[in-house]
PDB file of C-alpha atoms in Angstrom:
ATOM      1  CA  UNK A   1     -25.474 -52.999 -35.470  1.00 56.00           C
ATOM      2  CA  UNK A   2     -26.065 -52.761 -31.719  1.00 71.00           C
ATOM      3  CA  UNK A   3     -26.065 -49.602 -29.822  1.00 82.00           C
ATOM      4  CA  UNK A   4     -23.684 -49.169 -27.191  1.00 86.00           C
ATOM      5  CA  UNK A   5     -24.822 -46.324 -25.207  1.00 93.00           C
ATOM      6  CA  UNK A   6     -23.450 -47.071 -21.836  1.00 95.00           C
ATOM      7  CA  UNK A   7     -20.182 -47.982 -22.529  1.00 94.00           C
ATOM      8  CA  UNK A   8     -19.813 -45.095 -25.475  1.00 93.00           C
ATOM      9  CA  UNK A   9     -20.873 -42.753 -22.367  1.00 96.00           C
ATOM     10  CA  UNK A  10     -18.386 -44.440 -19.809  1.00 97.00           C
ATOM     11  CA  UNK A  11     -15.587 -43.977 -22.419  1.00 96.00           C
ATOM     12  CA  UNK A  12     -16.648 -40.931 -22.884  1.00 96.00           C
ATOM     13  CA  UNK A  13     -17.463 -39.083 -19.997  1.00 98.00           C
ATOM     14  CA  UNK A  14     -14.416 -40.587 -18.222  1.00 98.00           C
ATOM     15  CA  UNK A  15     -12.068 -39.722 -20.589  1.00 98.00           C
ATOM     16  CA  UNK A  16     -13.544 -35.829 -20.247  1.00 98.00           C
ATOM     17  CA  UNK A  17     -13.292 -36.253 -16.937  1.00 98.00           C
ATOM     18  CA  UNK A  18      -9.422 -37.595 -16.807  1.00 98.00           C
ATOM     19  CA  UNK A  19      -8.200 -34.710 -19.432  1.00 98.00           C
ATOM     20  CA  UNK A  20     -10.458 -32.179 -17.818  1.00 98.00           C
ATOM     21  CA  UNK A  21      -9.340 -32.008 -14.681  1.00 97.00           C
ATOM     22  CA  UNK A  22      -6.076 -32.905 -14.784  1.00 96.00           C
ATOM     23  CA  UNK A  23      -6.067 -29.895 -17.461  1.00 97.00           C
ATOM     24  CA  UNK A  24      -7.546 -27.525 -14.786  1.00 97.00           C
ATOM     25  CA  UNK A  25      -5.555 -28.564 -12.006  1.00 95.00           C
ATOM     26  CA  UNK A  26      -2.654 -27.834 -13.892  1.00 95.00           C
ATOM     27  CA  UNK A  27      -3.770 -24.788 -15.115  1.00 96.00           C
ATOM     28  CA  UNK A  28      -5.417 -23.468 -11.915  1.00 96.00           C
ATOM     29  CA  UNK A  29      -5.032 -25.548  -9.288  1.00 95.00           C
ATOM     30  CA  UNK A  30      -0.801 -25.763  -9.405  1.00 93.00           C
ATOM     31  CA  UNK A  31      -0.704 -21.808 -10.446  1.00 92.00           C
ATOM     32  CA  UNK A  32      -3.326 -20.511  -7.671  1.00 94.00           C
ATOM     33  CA  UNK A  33      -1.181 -22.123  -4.998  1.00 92.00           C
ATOM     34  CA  UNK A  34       1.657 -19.476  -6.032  1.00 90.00           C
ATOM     35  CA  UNK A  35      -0.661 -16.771  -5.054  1.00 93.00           C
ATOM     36  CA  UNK A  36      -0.204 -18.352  -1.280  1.00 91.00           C
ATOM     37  CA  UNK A  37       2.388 -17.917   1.221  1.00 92.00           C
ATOM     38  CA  UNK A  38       5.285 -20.004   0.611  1.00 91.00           C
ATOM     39  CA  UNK A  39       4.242 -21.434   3.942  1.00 90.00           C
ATOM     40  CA  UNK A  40       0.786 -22.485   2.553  1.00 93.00           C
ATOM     41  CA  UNK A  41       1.010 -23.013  -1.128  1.00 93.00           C
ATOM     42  CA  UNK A  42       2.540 -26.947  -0.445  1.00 92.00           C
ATOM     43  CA  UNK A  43      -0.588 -27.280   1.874  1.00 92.00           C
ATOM     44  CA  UNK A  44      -3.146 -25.844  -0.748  1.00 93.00           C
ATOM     45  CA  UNK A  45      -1.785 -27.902  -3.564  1.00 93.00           C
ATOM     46  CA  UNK A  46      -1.612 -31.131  -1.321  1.00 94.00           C
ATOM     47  CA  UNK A  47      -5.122 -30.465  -0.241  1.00 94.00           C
ATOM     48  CA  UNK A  48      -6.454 -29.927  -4.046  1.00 95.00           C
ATOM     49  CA  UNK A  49      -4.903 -32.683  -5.622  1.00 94.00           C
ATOM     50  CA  UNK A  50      -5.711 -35.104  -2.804  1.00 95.00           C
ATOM     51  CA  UNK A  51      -9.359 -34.546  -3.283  1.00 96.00           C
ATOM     52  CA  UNK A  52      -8.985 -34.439  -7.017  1.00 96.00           C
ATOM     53  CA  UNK A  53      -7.625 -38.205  -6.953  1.00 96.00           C
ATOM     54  CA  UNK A  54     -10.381 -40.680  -5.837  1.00 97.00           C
ATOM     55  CA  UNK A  55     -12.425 -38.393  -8.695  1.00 98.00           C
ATOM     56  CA  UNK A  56      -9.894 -39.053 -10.921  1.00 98.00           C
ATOM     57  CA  UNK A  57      -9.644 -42.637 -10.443  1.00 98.00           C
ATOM     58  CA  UNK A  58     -13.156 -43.065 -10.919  1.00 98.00           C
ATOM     59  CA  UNK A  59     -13.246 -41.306 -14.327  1.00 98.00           C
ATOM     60  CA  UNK A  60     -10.384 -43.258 -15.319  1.00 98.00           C
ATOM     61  CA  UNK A  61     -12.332 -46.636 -14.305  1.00 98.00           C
ATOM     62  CA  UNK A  62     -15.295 -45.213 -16.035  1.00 98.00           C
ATOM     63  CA  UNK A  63     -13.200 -44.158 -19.165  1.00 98.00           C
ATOM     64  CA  UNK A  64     -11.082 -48.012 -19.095  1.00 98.00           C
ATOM     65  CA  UNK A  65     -15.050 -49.842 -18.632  1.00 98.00           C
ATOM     66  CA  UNK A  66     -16.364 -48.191 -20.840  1.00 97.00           C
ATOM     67  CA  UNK A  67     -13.320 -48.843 -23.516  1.00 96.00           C
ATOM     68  CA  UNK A  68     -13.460 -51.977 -22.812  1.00 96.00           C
ATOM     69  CA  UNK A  69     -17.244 -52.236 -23.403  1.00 94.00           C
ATOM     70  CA  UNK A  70     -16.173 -50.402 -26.734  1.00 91.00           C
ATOM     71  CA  UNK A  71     -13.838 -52.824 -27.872  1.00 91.00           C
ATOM     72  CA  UNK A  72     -16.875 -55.848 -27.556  1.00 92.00           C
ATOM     73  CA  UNK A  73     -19.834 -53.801 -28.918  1.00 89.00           C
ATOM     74  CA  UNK A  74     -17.327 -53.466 -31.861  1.00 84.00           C
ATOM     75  CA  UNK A  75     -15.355 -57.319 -32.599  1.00 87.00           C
ATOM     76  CA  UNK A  76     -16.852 -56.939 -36.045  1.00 86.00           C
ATOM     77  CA  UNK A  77     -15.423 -54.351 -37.061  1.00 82.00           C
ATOM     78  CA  UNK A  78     -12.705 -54.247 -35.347  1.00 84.00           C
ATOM     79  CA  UNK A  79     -12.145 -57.863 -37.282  1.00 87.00           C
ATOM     80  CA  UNK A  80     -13.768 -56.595 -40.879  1.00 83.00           C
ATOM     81  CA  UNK A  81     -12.753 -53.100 -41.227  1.00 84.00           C
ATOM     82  CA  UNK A  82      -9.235 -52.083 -42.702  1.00 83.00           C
ATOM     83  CA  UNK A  83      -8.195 -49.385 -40.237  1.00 87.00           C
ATOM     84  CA  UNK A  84      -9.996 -50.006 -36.975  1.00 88.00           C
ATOM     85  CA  UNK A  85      -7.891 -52.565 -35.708  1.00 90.00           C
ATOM     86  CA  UNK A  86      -4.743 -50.182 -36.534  1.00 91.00           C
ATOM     87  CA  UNK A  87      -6.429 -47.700 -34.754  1.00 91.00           C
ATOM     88  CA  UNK A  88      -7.940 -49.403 -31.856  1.00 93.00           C
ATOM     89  CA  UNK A  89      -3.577 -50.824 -30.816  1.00 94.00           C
ATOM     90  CA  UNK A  90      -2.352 -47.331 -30.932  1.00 96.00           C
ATOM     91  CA  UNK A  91      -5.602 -46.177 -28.768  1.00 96.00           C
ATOM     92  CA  UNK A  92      -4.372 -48.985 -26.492  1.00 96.00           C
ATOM     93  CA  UNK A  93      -1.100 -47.466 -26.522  1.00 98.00           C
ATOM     94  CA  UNK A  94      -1.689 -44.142 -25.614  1.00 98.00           C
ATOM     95  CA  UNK A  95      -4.421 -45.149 -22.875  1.00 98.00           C
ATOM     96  CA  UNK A  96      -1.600 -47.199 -21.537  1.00 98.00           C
ATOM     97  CA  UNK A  97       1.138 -44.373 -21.658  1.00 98.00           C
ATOM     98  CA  UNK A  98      -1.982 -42.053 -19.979  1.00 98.00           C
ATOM     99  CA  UNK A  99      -2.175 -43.876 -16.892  1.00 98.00           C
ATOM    100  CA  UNK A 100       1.175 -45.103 -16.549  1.00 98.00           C
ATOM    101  CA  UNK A 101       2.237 -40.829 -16.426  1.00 98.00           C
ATOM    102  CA  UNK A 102      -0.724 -40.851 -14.076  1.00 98.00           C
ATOM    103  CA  UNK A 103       0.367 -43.356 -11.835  1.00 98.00           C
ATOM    104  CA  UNK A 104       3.987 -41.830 -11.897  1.00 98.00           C
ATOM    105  CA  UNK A 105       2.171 -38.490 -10.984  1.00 97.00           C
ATOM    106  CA  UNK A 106       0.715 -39.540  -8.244  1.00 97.00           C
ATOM    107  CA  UNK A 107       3.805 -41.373  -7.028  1.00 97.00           C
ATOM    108  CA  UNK A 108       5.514 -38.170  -7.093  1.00 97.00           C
ATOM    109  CA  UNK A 109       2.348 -36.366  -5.730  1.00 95.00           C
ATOM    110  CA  UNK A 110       2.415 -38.745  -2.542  1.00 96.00           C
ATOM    111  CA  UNK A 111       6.692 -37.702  -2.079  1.00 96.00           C
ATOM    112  CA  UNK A 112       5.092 -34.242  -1.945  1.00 95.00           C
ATOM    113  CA  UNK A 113       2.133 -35.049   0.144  1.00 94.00           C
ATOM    114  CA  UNK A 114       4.381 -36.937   2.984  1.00 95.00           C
ATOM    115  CA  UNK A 115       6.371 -34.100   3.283  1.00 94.00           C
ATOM    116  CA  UNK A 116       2.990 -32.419   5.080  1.00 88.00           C
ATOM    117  CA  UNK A 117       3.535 -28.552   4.567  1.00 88.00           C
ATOM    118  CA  UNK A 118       6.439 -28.224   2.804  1.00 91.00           C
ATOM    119  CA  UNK A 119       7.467 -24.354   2.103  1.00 93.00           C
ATOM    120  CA  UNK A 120       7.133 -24.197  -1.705  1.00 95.00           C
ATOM    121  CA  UNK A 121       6.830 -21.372  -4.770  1.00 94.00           C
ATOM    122  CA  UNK A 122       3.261 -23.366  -5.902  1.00 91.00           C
ATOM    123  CA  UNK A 123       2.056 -26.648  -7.036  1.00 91.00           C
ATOM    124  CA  UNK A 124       5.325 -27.356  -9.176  1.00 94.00           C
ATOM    125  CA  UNK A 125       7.767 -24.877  -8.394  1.00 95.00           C
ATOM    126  CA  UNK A 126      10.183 -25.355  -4.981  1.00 95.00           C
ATOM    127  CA  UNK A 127      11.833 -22.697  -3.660  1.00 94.00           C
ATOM    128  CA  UNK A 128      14.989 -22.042  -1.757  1.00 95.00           C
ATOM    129  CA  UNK A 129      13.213 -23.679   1.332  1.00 94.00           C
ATOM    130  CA  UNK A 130      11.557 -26.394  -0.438  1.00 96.00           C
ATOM    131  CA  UNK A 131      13.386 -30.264   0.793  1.00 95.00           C
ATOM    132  CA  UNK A 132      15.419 -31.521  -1.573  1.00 97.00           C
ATOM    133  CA  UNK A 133      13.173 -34.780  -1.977  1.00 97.00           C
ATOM    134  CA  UNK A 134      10.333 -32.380  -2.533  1.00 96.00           C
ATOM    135  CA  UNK A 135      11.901 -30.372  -4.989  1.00 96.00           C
ATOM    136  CA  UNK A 136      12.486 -32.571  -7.305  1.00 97.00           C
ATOM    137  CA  UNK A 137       9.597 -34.118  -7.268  1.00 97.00           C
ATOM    138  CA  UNK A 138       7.831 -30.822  -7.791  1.00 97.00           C
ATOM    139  CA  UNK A 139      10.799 -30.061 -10.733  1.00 97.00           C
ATOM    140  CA  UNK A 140       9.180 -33.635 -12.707  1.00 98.00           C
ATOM    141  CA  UNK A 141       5.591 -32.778 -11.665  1.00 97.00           C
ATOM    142  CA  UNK A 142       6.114 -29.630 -13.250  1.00 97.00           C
ATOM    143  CA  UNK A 143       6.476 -31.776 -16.995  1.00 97.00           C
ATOM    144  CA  UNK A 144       3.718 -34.467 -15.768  1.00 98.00           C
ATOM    145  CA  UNK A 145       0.962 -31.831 -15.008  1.00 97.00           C
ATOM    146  CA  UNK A 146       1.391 -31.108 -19.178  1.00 98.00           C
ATOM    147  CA  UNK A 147       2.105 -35.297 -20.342  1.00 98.00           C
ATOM    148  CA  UNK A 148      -1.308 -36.215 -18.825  1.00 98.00           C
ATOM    149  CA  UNK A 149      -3.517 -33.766 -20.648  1.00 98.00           C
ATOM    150  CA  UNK A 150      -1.653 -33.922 -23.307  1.00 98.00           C
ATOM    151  CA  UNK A 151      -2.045 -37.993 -23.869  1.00 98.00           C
ATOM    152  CA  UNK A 152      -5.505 -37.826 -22.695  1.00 98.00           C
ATOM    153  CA  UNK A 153      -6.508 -35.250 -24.997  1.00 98.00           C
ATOM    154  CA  UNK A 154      -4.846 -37.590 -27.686  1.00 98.00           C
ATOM    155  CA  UNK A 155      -7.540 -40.180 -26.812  1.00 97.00           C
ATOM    156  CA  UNK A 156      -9.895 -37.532 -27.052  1.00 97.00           C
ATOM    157  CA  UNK A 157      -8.545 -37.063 -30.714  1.00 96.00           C
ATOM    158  CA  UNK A 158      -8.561 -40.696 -31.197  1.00 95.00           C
ATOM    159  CA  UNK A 159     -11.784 -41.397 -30.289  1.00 93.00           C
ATOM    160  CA  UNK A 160     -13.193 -38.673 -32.491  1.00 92.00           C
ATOM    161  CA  UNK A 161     -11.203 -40.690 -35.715  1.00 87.00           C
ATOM    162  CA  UNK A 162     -13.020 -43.895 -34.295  1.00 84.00           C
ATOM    163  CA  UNK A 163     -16.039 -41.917 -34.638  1.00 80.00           C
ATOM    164  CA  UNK A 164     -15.912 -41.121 -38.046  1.00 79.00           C
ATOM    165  CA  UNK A 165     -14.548 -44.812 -38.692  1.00 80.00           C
ATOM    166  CA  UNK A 166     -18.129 -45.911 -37.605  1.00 74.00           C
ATOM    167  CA  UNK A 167     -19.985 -43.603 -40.782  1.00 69.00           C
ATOM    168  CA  UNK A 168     -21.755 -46.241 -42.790  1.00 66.00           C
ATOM    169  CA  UNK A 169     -19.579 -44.908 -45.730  1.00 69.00           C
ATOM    170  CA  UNK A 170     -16.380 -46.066 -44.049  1.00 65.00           C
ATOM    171  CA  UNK A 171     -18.445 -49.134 -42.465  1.00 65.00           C
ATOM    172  CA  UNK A 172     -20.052 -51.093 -44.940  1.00 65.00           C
ATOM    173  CA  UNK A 173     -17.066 -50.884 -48.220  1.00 63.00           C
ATOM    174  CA  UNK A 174     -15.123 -52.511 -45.157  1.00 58.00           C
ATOM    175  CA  UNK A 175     -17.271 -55.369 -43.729  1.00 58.00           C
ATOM    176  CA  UNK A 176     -18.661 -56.054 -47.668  1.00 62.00           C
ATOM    177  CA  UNK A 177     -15.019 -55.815 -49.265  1.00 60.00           C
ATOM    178  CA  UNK A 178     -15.889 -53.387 -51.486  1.00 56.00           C
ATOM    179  CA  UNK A 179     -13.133 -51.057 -50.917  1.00 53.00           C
ATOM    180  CA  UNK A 180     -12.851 -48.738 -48.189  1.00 47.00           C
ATOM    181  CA  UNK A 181     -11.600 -45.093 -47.231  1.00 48.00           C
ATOM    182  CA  UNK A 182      -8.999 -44.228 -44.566  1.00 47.00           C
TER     183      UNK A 182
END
């Protein structure tokens, strides 16, 4: 079996990247810009999260090459072995669900954005001043900062079953037909 090095550390260090900071920005990022003046907190979280998205998109590149890459390095398997193709379609799945929430995110990201410095509580929360438009975008924001991390930590879960579907104990009873585990 060939090693597939690059691609396992595309995949890999994409996907960290994708859950990682999305993660953090949530976390910090949208929380920190509470601290600020109402009159500043829309421009600090605009700022952060617009320099946070080109490094995003590249880990997700990264993380969807790399998969990709995966996927080849692995046709025999994913032919042979009971399980992998089962677990490869609902991979697909949730990488699919991942950046469609991202994509939505940063739809409702850019309704923020164009609204320059709107007066809000922090990254997701409006407040009395905030534009309607803005707040609720901020109000679904507030549930997308959590769906990302929490679809791309799934993959991160995923990837670690794939992982242990690649032991030569779960490998070879598959590809020879002599039984296999789950």
């Amino acid at each position: 079996m060939a090693r597939n090095t690059f691609s396992r550390s595309l995949h890999d260090v994409g996907l960290a990247a994708w859950f990682g900071g999305t993660l953090a920005n949530a976390v910090a990022l949208n929380a920190a810009a509470g601290e600020a003046d109402e009159k500043d907190a829309g421009r600090v979280t605009n700022a952060g999260w617009n320099r946070w998205t080109p490094v995003n998109a590249v880990a997700i590149g990264a993380h969807l090459v790399g998969s990709v890459g995966q996927l080849a390095g692995n046709s025999g398997r994913l032919a042979a072995q009971p399980g992998v193709k089962a677990m490869s379609t609902v991979k697909t799945v949730v990488t699919v669900a991942a950046l469609g929430a991202t994509a939505y995110s940063r739809a409702l990201g850019k309704v923020v954005d164009a609204a320059g410095d709107p007066r809000v509580k922090g990254g997701t929360k409006s407040s009395k001043n905030t534009p309607a438009e803005v707040s609720s975008a901020q109000g679904k924001l507030d549930l997308m900062q959590w769906v990302i991390p929490a679809l791309t930590g799934t993959l991160v879960v995923i990837s670690s079953f794939a992982g242990e579907q690649q032991r030569a104990s779960e490998v070879l009873p598959g590809v020879t037909g002599a039984g296999h585990r789950s």
